[in-house]
Every structure is written in C-alpha cells, then in structure tokens.
C-alpha positions as a printed NumPy array, in Angstrom:
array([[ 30.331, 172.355,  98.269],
       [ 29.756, 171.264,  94.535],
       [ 32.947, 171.541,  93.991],
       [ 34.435, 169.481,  96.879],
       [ 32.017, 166.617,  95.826],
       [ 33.098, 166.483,  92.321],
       [ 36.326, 165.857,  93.282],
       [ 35.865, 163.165,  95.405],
       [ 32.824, 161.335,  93.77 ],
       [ 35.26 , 161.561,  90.302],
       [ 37.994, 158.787,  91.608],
       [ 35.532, 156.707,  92.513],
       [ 33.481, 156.502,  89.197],
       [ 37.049, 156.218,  87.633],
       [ 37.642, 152.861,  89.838],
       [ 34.451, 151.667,  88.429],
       [ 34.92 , 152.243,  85.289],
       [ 38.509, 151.045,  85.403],
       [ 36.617, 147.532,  86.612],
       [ 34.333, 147.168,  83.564],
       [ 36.38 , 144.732,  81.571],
       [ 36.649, 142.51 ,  84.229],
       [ 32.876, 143.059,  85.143],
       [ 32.085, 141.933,  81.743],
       [ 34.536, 139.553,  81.171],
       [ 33.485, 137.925,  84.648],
       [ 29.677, 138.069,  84.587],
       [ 27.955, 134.805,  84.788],
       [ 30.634, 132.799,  85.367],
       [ 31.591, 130.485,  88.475],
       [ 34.094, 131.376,  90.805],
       [ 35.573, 128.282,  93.16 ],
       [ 37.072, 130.418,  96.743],
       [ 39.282, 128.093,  99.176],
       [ 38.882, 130.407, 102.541],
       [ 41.449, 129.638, 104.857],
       [ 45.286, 130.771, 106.808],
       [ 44.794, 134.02 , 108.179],
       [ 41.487, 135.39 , 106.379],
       [ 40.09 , 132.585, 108.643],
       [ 40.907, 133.612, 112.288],
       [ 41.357, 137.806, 111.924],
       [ 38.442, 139.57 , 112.492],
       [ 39.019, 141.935, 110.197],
       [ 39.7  , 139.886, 107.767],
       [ 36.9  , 137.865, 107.821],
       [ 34.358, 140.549, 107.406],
       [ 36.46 , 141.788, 104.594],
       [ 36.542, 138.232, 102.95 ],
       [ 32.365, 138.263, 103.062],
       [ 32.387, 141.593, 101.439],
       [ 34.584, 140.716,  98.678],
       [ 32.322, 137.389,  98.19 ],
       [ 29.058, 139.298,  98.228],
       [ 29.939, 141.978,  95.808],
       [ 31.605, 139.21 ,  93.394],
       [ 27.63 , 138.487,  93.913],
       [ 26.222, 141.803,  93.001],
       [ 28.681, 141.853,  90.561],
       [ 26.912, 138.768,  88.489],
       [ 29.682, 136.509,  89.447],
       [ 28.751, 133.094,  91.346],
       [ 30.943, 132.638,  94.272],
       [ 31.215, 129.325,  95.765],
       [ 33.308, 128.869,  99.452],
       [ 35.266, 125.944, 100.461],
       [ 36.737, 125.946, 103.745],
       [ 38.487, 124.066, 105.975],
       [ 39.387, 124.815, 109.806],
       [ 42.621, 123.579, 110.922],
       [ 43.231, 126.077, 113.431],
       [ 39.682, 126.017, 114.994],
       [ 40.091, 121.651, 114.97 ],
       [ 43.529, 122.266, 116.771],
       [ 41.586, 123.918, 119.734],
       [ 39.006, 121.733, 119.801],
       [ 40.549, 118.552, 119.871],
       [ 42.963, 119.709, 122.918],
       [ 39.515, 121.13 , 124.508],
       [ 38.622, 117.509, 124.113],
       [ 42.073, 115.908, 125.693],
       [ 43.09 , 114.595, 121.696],
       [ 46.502, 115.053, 120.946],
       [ 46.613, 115.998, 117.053],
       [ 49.103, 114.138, 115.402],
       [ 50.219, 114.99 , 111.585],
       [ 51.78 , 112.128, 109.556],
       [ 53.097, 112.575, 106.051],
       [ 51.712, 116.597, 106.477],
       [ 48.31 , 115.346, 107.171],
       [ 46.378, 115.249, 110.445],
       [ 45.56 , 111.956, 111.943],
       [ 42.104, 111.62 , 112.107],
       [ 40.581, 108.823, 114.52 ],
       [ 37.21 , 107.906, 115.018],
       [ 36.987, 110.446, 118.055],
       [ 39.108, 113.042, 116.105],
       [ 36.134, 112.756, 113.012],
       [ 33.273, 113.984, 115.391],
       [ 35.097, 117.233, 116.278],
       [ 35.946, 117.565, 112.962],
       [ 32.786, 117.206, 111.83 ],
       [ 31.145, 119.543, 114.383],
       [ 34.058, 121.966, 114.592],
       [ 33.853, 122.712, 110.272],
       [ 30.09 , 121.924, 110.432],
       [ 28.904, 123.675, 113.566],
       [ 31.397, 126.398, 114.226],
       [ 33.585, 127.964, 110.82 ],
       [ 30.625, 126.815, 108.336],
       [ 28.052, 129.096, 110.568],
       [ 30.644, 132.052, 111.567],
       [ 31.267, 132.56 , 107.461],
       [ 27.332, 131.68 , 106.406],
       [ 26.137, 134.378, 109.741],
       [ 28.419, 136.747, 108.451],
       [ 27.743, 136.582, 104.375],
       [ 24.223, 136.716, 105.353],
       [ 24.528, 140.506, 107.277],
       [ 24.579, 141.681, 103.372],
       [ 21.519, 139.386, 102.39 ],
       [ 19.65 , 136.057, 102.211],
       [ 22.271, 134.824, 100.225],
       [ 24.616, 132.254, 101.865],
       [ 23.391, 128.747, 102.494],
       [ 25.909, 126.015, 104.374],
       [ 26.578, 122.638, 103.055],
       [ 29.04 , 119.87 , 103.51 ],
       [ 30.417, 117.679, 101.267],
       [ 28.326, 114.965, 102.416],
       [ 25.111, 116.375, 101.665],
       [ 23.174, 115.591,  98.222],
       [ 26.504, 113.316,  97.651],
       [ 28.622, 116.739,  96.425],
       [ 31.598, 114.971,  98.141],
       [ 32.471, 111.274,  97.855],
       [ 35.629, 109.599,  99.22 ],
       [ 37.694, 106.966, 100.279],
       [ 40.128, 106.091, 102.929],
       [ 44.01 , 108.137, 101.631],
       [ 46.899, 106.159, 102.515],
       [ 50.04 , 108.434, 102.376],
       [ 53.078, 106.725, 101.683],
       [ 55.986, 107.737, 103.968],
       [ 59.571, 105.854, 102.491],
       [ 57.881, 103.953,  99.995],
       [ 55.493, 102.331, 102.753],
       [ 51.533, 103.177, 102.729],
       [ 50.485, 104.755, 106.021],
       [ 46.482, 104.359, 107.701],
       [ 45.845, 108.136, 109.085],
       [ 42.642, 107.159, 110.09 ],
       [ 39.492, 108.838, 108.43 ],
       [ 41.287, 111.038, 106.104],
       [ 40.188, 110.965, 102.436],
       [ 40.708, 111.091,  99.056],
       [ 38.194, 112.274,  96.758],
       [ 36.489, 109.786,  94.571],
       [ 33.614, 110.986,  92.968],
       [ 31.508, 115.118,  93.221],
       [ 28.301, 115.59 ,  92.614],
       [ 27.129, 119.262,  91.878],
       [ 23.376, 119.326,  91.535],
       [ 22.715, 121.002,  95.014],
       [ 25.859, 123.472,  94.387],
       [ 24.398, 124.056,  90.645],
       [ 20.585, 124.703,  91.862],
       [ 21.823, 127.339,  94.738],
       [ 24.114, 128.7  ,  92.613],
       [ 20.827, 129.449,  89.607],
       [ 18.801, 130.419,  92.27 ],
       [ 21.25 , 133.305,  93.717],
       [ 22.607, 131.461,  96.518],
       [ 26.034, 131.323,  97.721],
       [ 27.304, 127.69 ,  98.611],
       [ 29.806, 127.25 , 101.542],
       [ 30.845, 123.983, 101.435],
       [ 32.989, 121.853, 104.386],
       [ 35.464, 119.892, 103.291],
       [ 33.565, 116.217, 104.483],
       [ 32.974, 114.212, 102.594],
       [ 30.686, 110.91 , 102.223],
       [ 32.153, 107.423, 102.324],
       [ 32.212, 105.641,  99.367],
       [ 32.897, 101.922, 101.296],
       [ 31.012, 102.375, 104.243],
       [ 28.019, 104.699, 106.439],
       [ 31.278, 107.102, 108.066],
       [ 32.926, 110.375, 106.76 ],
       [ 36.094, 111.513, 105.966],
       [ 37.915, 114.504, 106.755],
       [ 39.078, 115.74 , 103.497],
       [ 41.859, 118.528, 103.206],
       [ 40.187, 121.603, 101.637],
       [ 42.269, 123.057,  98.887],
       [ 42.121, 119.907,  97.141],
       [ 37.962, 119.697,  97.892],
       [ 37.891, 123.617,  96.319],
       [ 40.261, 122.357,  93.103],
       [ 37.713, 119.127,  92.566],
       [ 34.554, 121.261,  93.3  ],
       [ 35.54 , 123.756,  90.65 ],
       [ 37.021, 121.279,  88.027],
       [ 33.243, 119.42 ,  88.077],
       [ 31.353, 123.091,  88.467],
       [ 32.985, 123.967,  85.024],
       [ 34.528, 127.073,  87.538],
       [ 36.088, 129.86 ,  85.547],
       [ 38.617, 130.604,  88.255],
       [ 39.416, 128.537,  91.229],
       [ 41.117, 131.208,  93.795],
       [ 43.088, 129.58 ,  97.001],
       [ 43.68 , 132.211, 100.01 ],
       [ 47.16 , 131.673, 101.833],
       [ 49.273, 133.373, 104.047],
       [ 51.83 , 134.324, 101.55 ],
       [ 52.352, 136.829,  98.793],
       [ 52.226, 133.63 ,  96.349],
       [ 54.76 , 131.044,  95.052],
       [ 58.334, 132.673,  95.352],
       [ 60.614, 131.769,  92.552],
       [ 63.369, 130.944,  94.554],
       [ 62.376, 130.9  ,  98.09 ],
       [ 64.152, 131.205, 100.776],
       [ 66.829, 133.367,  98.711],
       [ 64.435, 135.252,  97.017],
       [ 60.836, 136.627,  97.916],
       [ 60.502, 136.982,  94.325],
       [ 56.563, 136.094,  93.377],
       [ 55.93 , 134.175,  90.438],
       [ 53.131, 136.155,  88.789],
       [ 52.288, 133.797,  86.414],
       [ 52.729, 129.824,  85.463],
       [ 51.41 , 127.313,  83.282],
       [ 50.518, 123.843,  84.021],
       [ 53.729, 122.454,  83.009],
       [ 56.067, 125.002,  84.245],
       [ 54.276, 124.339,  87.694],
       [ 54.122, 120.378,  87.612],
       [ 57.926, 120.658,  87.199],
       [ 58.452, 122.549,  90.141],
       [ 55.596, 120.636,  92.844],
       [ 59.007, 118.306,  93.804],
       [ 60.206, 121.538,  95.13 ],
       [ 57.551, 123.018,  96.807],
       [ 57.594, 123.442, 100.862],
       [ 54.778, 120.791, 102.346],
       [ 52.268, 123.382, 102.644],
       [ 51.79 , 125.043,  99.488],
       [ 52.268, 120.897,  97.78 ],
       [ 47.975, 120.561,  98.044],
       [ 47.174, 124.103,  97.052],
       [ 49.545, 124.006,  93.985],
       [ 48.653, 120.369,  93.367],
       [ 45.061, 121.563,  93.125],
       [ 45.214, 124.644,  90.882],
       [ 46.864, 122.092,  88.563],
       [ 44.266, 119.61 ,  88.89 ],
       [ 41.89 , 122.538,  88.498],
       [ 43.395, 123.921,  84.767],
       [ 44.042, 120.736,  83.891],
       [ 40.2  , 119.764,  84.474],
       [ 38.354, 122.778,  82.587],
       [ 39.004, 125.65 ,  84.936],
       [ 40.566, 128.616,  82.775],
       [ 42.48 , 129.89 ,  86.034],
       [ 43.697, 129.139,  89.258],
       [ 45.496, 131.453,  91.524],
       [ 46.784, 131.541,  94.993],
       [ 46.514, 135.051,  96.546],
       [ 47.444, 136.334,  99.689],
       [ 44.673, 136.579, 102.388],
       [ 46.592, 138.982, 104.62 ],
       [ 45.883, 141.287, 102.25 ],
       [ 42.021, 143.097, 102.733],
       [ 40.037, 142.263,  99.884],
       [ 42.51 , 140.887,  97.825],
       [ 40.254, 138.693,  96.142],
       [ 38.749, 141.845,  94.32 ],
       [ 42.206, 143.453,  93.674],
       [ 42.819, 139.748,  92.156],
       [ 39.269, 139.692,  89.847],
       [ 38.739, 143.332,  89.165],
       [ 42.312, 145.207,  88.694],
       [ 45.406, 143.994,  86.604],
       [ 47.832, 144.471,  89.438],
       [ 47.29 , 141.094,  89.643],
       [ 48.595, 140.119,  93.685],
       [ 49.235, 136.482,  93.577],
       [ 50.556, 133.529,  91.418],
       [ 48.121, 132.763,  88.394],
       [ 48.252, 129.174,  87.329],
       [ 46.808, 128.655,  83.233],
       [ 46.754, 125.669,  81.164],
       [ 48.93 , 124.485,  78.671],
       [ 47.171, 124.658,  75.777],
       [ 45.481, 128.296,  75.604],
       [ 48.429, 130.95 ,  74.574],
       [ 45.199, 133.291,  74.006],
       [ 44.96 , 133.494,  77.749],
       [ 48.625, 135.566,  77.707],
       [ 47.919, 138.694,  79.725],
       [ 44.774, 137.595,  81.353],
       [ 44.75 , 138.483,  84.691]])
C-alpha cells in the first residue's frame, strides 16, 4: 500500500515543483484574463476556466476577468424580436439593443462566472465598466471606404479608472468586469468590445500579463496554408502583420499590442478549447499560444 502511494503521490510533487519558477516569478503580480469564444458557452469549460482563475489566486497571483457575451446578446436580442446587425465587424447597437446588452453582460454572463468563481470562496465580486468610472467612452465611428459610419452606442475607450479594481484586487478579491462602459458626452452607456476593454484595463493596472482566450490554437503564420502557430512575436513584428489579420483576431491582436506597448510585460492569446490552458500558459514552458513582448526588452527572450 506504501508503495503504491509513493508512486503516485511522486509525479505530482514533481509537477509542483516543476511550477516553482513560475510561482515565484508570478507572485504578486496582476494578471488581465479576456474570457470569451468557447470557454464562455461549454460547460465544462467554464468550470475549468474558474478553477484555473482561483488557483492563479491561491497561487499569489491577482486575476482580473473581462468578459464580453456576444453569443448570449445574439439570443437575447432575437428573444426580444432585434435583428443584430454587424457593420465594419462590429455589432450595431441601438438604443433598444443597449438595454439587453446591458442586462444580458450585467445580469446573465457577469453572475454565471462571479456564482461559479465563488463555489471555491468569497472571492469574486462583479463590476462593470461603468461603476466607480473604471470605464469611460465615447461614441466609435468605424470608417467603412474611407467614410465614418454611426453604429449606434458602440464605444471607444477614452479614459480607465482603477481605484475600485486596485482596492478588490489588495483586499483578495477577484474583479469581473463587463465590458460597459460610462459616457463621457452624455448620462447613456456604451457597449464596448471586450478584448480591447481587457488590453486598456491591464495597460492602466500596470498588469504583468494580459491573457486573451480564443477559439484557436493562436496566430498561424501563414493561415489558411499553414496551421503553423506563431509562438512568439514582438510588438513590431506583430504591428506589421495586423493588415493581414482575419477580422476577428484584428481587436485581440490590436490589444495585446496596445497592452506591451502600455507597460504590460506580456500579452498572449491562448486557446480556450483547451481545459485549463491558462495554467499550462502561466505555470509550464510548453507555452500553448502566441506570446506578444515589447520591443525594447531582449532580456525577456525565453520567457514564457
């Protein structure tokens, strides 16, 4: 019987042990999670995703969660009788379309993801970008051929504000944050798309790694010839190839740039069809995703 448990207790204190550099190199510092694609509607998945986020917890990380819902808005609006439109790769987002948005990400995904964090602990508290002024924005005006185009109550971020993130975070909370936001002109909201919300959040948090969840392996070097992963970028090499980019991955890659190019020492896009990928990403170097640095720190060579 000794025997037996000796050998299966020993790969499991070897897997800990293996994840001491990154426990040390990671304690204290803040990690910025986008939740969203598949992580966000499997089951599965989802329970998963609030493991990983609580033991990044336990682990002395501080794990903050911006979400989105576009899947979950979809189905409400057509509950409603709204047809959802999309313009320039954005949804169109009228006055009508803004109150489901705001109780579908508010009321619905926000609660789901805070309900189950909180089965591990008092640790989870839900926000949204409007509250304590930790989102500010404007009316965004794509530009299809040239021309500007009104999508309704879309915005762009103007301003953050991270007291209330920064006192949950010191007390041992974990933020989950909607991606609303305040209006900077007037007393309405804005729906504001989420991977650029996460990239702002943990620019202005000072976020040691901003980590965006997607339903692919990463960016492909030469997709659709190739399903070749790009394991690693810099800022440049990755600015040079956003013209080429598919419409989808354009705001997550636009906002791990943004990200390293405002203070954050990584940004990565991992694959959330993977269970608990965001601790295979953090705590192994079999890194599983695309890992975007800055220019200027060659030091950071190898990181993972």
């Amino acid at each position: 019987m000794t025997t037996t448990r000796k050998h299966t207790a020993l790969p499991k204190a070897q897997i800990l042990i293996e994840a001491l550099p990154w426990l040390t190199r990671h304690h204290g510092k803040t990690v910025v999670i986008k939740f969203g694609g598949n992580a966000m509607v499997d089951e599965d998945l989802k329970a998963a995703f609030a493991q990983d986020v609580v033991f990044l917890r336990h682990a002395g990380l501080k794990p903050v969660v911006v979400h989105g819902g576009g899947p979950q808005i979809s189905a409400a609006l057509d509950k409603h009788g709204i047809v959802s439109e999309f313009k320039a790769g954005l949804r169109v987002t009228t006055e009508d379309a803004m109150d489901v948005v705001r109780m579908v990400l508010a009321g619905q995904v926000q609660r789901e993801l805070v309900g189950l964090l909180n089965q591990h602990g008092p640790f989870a508290v839900g926000l949204t970008g409007e509250d304590a002024h930790t989102l500010t924005a404007t009316r965004h005006r794509p530009r299809i051929d040239g021309e500007p185009v009104d999508i309704g109550r879309v915005g762009e971020i103007t301003a953050t504000d991270t007291g209330a993130l920064e006192a949950l975070l010191a007390d041992g909370r974990i933020p989950v944050v909607s991606s609303i936001a305040r209006s900077q002109d007037d007393h309405h909201v804005y729906n504001v798309n989420a991977d650029t919300a996460a990239a702002a959040l943990a620019a202005a948090l000072g976020a040691e790694t901003l980590m965006v969840l997607t339903d692919v392996e990463g960016l492909y070097e030469d997709w659709p010839n190739s399903d070749e992963v790009i394991s690693r970028l810099t800022a440049s090499q990755l600015e040079k190839l956003l013209p080429e980019l598919s419409s989808g991955m354009v705001p997550k890659m636009e906002g791990c740039l943004h990200a390293v190019r405002n203070g954050v020492t990584t940004a990565r896009v991992i694959d959330g069809r993977v269970q608990h990928s965001i601790l295979l990403e953090i705590f192994t170097d079999e890194g599983i995703g695309t890992m975007v640095v800055p220019d200027e720190t060659p030091d950071t060579q190898g990181e993972s």
